[in-house]
Tab-separated table of C-alpha atoms in Angstrom:
chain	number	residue	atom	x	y	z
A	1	UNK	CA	14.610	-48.100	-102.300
A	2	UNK	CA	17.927	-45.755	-101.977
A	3	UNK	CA	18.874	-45.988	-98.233
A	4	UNK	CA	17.468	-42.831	-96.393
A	5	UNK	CA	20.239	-39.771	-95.671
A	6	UNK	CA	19.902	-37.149	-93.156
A	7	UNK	CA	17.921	-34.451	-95.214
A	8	UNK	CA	14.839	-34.669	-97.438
A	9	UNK	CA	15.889	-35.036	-101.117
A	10	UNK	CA	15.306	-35.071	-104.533
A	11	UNK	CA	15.250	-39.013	-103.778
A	12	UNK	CA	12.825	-39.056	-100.692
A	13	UNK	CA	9.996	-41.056	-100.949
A	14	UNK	CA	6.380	-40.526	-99.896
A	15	UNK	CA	4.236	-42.843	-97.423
A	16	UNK	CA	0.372	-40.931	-96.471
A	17	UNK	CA	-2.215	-41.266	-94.521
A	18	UNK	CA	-5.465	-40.499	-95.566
A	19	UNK	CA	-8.502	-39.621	-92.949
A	20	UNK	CA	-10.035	-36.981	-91.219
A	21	UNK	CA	-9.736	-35.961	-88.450
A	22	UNK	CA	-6.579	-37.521	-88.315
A	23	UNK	CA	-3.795	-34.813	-86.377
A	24	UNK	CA	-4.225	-37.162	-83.262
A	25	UNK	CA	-2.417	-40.134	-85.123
A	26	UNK	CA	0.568	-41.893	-83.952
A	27	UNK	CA	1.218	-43.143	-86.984
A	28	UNK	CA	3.440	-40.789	-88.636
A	29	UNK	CA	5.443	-41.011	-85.612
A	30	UNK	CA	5.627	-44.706	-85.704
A	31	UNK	CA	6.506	-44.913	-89.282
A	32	UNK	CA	9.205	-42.213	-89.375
A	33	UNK	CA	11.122	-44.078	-86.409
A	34	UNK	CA	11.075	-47.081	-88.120
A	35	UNK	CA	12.215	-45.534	-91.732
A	36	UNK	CA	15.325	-44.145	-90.084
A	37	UNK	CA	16.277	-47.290	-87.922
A	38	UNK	CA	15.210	-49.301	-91.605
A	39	UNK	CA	17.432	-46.747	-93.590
A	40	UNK	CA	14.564	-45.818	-95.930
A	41	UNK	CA	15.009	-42.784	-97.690
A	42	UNK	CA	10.714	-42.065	-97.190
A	43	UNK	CA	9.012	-39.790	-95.415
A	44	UNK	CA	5.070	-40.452	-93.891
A	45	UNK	CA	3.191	-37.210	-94.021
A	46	UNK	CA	-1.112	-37.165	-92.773
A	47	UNK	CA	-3.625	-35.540	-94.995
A	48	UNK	CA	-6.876	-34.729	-93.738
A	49	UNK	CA	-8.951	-36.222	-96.450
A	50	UNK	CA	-12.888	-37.037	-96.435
A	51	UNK	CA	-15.069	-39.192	-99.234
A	52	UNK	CA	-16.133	-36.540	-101.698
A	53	UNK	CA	-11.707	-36.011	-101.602
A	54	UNK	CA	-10.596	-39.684	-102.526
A	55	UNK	CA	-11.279	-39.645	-106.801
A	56	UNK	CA	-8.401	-36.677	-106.934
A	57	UNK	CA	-5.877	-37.512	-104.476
A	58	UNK	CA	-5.897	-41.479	-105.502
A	59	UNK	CA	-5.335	-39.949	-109.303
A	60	UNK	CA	-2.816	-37.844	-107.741
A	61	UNK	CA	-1.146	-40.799	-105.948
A	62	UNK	CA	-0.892	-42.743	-109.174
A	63	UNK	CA	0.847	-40.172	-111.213
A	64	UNK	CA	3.114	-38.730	-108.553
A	65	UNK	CA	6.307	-40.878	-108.954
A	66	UNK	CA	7.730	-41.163	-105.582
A	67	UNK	CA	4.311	-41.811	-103.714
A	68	UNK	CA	4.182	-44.927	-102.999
A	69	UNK	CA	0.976	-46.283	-101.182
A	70	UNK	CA	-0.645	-44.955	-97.705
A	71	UNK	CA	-2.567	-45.544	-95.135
A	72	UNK	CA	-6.261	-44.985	-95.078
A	73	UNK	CA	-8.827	-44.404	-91.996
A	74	UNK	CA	-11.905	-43.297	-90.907
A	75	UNK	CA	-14.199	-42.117	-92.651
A	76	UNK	CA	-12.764	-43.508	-96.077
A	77	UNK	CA	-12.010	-47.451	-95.042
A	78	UNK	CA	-14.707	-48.469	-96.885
A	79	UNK	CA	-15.627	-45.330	-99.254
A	80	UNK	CA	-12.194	-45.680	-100.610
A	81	UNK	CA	-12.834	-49.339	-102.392
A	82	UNK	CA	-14.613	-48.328	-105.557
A	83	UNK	CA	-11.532	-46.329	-106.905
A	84	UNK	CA	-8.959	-49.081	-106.212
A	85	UNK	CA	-7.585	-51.132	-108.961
A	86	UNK	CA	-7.668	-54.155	-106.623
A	87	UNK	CA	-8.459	-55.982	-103.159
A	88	UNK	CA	-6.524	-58.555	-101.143
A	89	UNK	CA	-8.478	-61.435	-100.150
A	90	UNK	CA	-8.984	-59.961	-96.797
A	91	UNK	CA	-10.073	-56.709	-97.668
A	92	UNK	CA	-12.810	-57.980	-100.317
A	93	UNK	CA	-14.269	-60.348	-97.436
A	94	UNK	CA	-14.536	-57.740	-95.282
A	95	UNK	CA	-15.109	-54.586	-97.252
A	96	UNK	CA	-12.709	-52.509	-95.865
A	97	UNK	CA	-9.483	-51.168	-96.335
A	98	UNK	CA	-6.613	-49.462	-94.161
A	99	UNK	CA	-3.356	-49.855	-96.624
A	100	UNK	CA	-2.939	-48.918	-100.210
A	101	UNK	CA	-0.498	-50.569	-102.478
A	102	UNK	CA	1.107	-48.883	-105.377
A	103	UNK	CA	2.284	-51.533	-107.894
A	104	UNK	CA	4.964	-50.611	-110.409
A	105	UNK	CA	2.423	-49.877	-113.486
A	106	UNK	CA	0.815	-47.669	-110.638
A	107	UNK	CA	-2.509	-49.510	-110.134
A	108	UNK	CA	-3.717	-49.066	-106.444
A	109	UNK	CA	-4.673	-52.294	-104.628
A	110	UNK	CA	-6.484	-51.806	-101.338
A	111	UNK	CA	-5.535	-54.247	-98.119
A	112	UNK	CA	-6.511	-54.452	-94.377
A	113	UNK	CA	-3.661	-55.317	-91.992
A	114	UNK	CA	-5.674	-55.343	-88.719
A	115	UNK	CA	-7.102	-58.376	-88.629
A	116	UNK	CA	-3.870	-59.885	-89.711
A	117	UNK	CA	-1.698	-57.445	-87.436
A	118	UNK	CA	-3.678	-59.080	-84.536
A	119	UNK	CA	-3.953	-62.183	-85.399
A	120	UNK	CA	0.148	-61.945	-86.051
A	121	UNK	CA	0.437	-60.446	-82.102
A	122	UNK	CA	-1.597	-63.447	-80.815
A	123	UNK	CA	0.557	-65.678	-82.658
A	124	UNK	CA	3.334	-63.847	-81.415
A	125	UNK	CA	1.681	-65.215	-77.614
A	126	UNK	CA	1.931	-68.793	-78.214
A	127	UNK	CA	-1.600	-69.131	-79.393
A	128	UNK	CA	-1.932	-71.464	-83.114
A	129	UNK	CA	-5.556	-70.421	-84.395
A	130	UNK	CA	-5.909	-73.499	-85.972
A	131	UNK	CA	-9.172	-75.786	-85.022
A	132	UNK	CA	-9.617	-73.734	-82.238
A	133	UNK	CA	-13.265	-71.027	-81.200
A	134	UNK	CA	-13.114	-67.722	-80.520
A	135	UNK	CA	-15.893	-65.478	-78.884
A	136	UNK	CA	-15.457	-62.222	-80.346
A	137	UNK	CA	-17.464	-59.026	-79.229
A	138	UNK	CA	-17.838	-55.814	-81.247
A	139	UNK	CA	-18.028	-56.914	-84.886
A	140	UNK	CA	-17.026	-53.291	-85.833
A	141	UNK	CA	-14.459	-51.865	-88.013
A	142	UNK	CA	-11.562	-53.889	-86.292
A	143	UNK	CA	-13.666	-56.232	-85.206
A	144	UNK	CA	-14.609	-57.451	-88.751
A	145	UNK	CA	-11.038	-57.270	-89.815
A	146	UNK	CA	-10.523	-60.149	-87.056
A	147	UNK	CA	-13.567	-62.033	-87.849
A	148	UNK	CA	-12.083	-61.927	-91.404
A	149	UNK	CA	-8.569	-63.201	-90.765
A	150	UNK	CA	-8.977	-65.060	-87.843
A	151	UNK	CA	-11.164	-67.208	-90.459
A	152	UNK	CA	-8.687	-67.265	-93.106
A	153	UNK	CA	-5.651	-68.112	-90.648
A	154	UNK	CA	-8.332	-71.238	-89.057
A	155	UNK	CA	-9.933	-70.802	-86.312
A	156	UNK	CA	-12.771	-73.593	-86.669
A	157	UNK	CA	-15.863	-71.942	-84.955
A	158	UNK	CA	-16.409	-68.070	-84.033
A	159	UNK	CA	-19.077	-66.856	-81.911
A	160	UNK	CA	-19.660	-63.128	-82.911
A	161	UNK	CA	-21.322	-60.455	-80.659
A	162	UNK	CA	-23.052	-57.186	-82.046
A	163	UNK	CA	-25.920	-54.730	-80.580
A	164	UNK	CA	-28.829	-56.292	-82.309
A	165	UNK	CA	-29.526	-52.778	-83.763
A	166	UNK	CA	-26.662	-51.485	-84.426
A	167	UNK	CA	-24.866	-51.463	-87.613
A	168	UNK	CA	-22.149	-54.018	-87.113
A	169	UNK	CA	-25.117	-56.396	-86.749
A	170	UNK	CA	-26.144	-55.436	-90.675
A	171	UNK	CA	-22.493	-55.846	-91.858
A	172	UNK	CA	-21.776	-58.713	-90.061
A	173	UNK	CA	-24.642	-60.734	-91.934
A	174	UNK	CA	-23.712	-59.190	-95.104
A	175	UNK	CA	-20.165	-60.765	-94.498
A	176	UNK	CA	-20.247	-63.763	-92.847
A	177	UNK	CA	-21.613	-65.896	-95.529
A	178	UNK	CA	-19.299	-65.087	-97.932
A	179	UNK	CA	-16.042	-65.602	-94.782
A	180	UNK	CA	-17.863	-68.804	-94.130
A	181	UNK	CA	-18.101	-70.413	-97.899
A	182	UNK	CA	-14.684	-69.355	-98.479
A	183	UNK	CA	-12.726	-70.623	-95.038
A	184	UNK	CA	-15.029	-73.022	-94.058
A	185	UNK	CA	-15.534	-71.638	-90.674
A	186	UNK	CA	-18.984	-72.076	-88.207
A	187	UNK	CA	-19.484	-68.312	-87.806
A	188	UNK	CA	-22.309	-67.633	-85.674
A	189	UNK	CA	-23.629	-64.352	-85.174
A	190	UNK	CA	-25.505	-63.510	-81.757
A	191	UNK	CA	-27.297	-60.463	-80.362
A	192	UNK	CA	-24.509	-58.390	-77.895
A	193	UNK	CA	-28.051	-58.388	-75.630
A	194	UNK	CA	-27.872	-62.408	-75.345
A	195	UNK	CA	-26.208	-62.939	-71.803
A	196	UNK	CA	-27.240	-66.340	-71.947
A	197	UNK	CA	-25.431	-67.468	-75.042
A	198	UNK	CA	-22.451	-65.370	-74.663
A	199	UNK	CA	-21.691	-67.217	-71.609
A	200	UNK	CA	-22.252	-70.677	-73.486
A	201	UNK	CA	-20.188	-69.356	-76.555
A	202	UNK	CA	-17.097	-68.210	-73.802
A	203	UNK	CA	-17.292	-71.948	-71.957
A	204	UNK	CA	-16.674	-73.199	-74.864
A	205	UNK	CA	-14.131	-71.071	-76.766
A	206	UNK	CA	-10.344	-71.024	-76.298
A	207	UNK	CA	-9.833	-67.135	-77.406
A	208	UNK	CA	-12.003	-64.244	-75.957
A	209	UNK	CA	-11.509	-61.313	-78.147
A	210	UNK	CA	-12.734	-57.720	-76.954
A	211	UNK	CA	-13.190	-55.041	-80.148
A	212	UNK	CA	-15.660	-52.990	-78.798
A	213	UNK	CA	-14.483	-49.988	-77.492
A	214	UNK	CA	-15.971	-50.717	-73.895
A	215	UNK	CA	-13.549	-50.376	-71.611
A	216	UNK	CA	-11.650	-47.697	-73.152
A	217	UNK	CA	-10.219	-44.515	-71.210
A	218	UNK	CA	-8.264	-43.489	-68.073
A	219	UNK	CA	-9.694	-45.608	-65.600
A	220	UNK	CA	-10.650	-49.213	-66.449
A	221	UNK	CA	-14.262	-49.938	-64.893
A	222	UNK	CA	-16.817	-50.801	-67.656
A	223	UNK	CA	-16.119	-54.024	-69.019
A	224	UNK	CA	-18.067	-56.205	-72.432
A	225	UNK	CA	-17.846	-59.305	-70.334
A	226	UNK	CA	-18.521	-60.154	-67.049
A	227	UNK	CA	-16.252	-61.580	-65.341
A	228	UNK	CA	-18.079	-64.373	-64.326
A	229	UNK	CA	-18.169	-65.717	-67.773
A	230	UNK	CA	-14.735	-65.464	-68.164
A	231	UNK	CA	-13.466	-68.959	-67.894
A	232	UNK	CA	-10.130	-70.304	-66.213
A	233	UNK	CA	-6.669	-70.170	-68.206
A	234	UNK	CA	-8.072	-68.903	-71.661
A	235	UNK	CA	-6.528	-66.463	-73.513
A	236	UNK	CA	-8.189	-63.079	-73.855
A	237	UNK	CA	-7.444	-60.413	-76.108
A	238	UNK	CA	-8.290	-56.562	-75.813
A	239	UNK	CA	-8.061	-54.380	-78.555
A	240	UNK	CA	-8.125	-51.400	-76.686
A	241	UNK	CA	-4.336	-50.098	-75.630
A	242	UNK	CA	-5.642	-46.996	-73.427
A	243	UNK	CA	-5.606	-47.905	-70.717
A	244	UNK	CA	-3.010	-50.838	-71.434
A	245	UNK	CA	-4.793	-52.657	-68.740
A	246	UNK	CA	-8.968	-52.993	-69.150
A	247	UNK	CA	-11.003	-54.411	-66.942
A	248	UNK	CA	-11.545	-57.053	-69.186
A	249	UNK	CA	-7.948	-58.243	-69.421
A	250	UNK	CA	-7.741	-57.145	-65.386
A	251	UNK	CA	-10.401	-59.798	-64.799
A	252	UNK	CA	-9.039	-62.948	-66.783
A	253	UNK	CA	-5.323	-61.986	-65.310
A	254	UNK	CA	-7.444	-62.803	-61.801
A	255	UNK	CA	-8.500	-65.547	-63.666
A	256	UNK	CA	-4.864	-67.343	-64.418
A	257	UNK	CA	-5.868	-66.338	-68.285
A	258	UNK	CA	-3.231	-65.501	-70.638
A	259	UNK	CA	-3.954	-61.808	-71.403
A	260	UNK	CA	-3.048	-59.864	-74.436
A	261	UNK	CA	-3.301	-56.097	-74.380
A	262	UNK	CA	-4.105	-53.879	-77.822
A	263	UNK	CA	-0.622	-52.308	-77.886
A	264	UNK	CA	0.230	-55.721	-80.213
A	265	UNK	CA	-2.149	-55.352	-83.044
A	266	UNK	CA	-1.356	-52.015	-83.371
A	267	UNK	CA	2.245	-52.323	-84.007
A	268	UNK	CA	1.964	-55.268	-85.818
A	269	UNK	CA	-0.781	-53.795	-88.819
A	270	UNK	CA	1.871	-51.255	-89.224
A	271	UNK	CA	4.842	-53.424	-89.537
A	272	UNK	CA	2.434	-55.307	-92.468
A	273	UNK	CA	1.841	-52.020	-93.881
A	274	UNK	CA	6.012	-51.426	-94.675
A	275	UNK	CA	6.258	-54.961	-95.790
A	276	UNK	CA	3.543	-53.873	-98.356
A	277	UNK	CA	5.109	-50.875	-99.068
A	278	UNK	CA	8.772	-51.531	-99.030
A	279	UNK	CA	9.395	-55.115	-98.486
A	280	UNK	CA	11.095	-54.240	-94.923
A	281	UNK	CA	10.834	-56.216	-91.626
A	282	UNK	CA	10.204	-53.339	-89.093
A	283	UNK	CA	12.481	-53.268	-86.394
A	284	UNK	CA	8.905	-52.970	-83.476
A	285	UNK	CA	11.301	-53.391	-80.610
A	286	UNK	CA	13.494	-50.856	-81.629
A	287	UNK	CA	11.139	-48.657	-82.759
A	288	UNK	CA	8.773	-48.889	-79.639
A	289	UNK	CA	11.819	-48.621	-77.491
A	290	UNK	CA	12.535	-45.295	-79.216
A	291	UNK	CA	9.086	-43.606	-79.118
A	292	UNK	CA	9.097	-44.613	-75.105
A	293	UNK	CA	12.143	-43.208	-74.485
């Protein structure tokens, strides 16, 4: 990759993201900061793409020299897989993808950095998944990316939490026996509704992890766990980053619990996404620093 100059050129490479709606992203902000501090010549551009789009612009992406992988979201995380050339290990467990690789005899390969980029944040806390439980609530599109990885990178028992009717209950028994047989992990799957057993799961966990999108907003209030259950000097994890603060992480701070706010993960799966893509370390510091300023 030819080091980036101060105009778009003949040379200027292409990053996308693929979704729709997608003009509220951060992404192509967060990625275009961190090409110029990286000094790669690549530009990140958003394309509102649905479904019935994907067959043309994937064939597009693999005959366009100079396009090289993107970013995919809602509605096409899933949609997307069938005209891929290939899945990471994460990303066939949990049937979803959120980064496109183009290889250099331009087959696609399909990976999922969330569960990884949180897992990689809470590493970046202190916390060694290894042997340990985690109760995790919201077994949703991020949410299964964490039940994925956080399986893969060994946490020993997870305690998962969905609406009983809803469909991350469905998906999350259509997963979990395959995450299990391959990791080894005690997954255990429980109704969101069970109070009972979501208190016993949290006494006895060492992680509480939040994916739902309760709590999200401009004034923390609603909360997936009561704070009752919330037990002394744990660490709990939100993936929610607006407000920076829920009242879930609000509630195990008054606890003395290590608290990790959703800002993490989300910097982190995008730092994945240029290793992927360029082999580059992002500079996250720099680049947050930047955007803030």
């Amino acid at each position: 990759m030819a080091a980036q100059s101060k105009f778009i050129s003949g040379h200027t490479h292409l990053v996308s993201l693929l979704g729709k709606p997608i003009r509220h992203s951060a992404s192509p902000v967060t990625h275009s900061v961190s090409f110029e501090k990286s000094g790669v010549d690549a530009v990140y551009l958003a394309f509102e793409v649905g479904n019935e789009d994907l067959p043309d612009v994937l064939n597009a992406m693999r005959r366009m020299d100079g396009w090289d992988g993107s970013n995919v979201t809602m509605p096409n995380k899933q949609a997307i897989i069938p005209y891929l050339d290939g899945l990471s290990d994460a990303a066939r467990l949990m049937g979803a993808v959120n980064v496109i690789q183009k290889t250099a005899d331009n087959k696609l390969i399909g990976h999922n950095s969330d569960g990884a980029g949180f897992m990689q944040n809470l590493a970046k806390h202190g916390f060694d998944p290894k042997g340990k439980t985690m109760t995790l609530t919201g077994p949703g599109g991020a949410g299964s990316a964490i039940l994925v990885q956080a399986a893969l990178d060994g946490i020993a028992t997870l305690h998962v939490f969905a609406r009983e009717n809803g469909p991350s209950y469905n998906h999350s028994k259509e997963i979990i026996p395959g995450v299990a047989e391959q990791t080894g992990c005690n997954i255990i799957l429980h109704p969101f509704e069970d109070k009972e057993a979501m208190k016993a799961a949290i006494a006895e966990s060492d992680v509480l992890v939040n994916a739902t999108n309760v709590g999200m907003g401009d004034e923390p209030g609603d909360t997936p766990v009561p704070a009752e259950f919330i037990k002394e000097g744990m660490v709990v994890a939100d993936c929610i980053y607006h407000p920076l603060m829920t009242q879930l992480l609000l509630d195990a701070e008054a606890k003395g619990c290590q608290v990790v706010t959703g800002i993490g993960m989300m910097n982190e799966q995008a730092a994945i996404g240029e290793k992927i893509w360029f082999d580059i370390d992002m500079p996250i510091d720099e680049v947050v620093a930047e955007i803030n300023s």
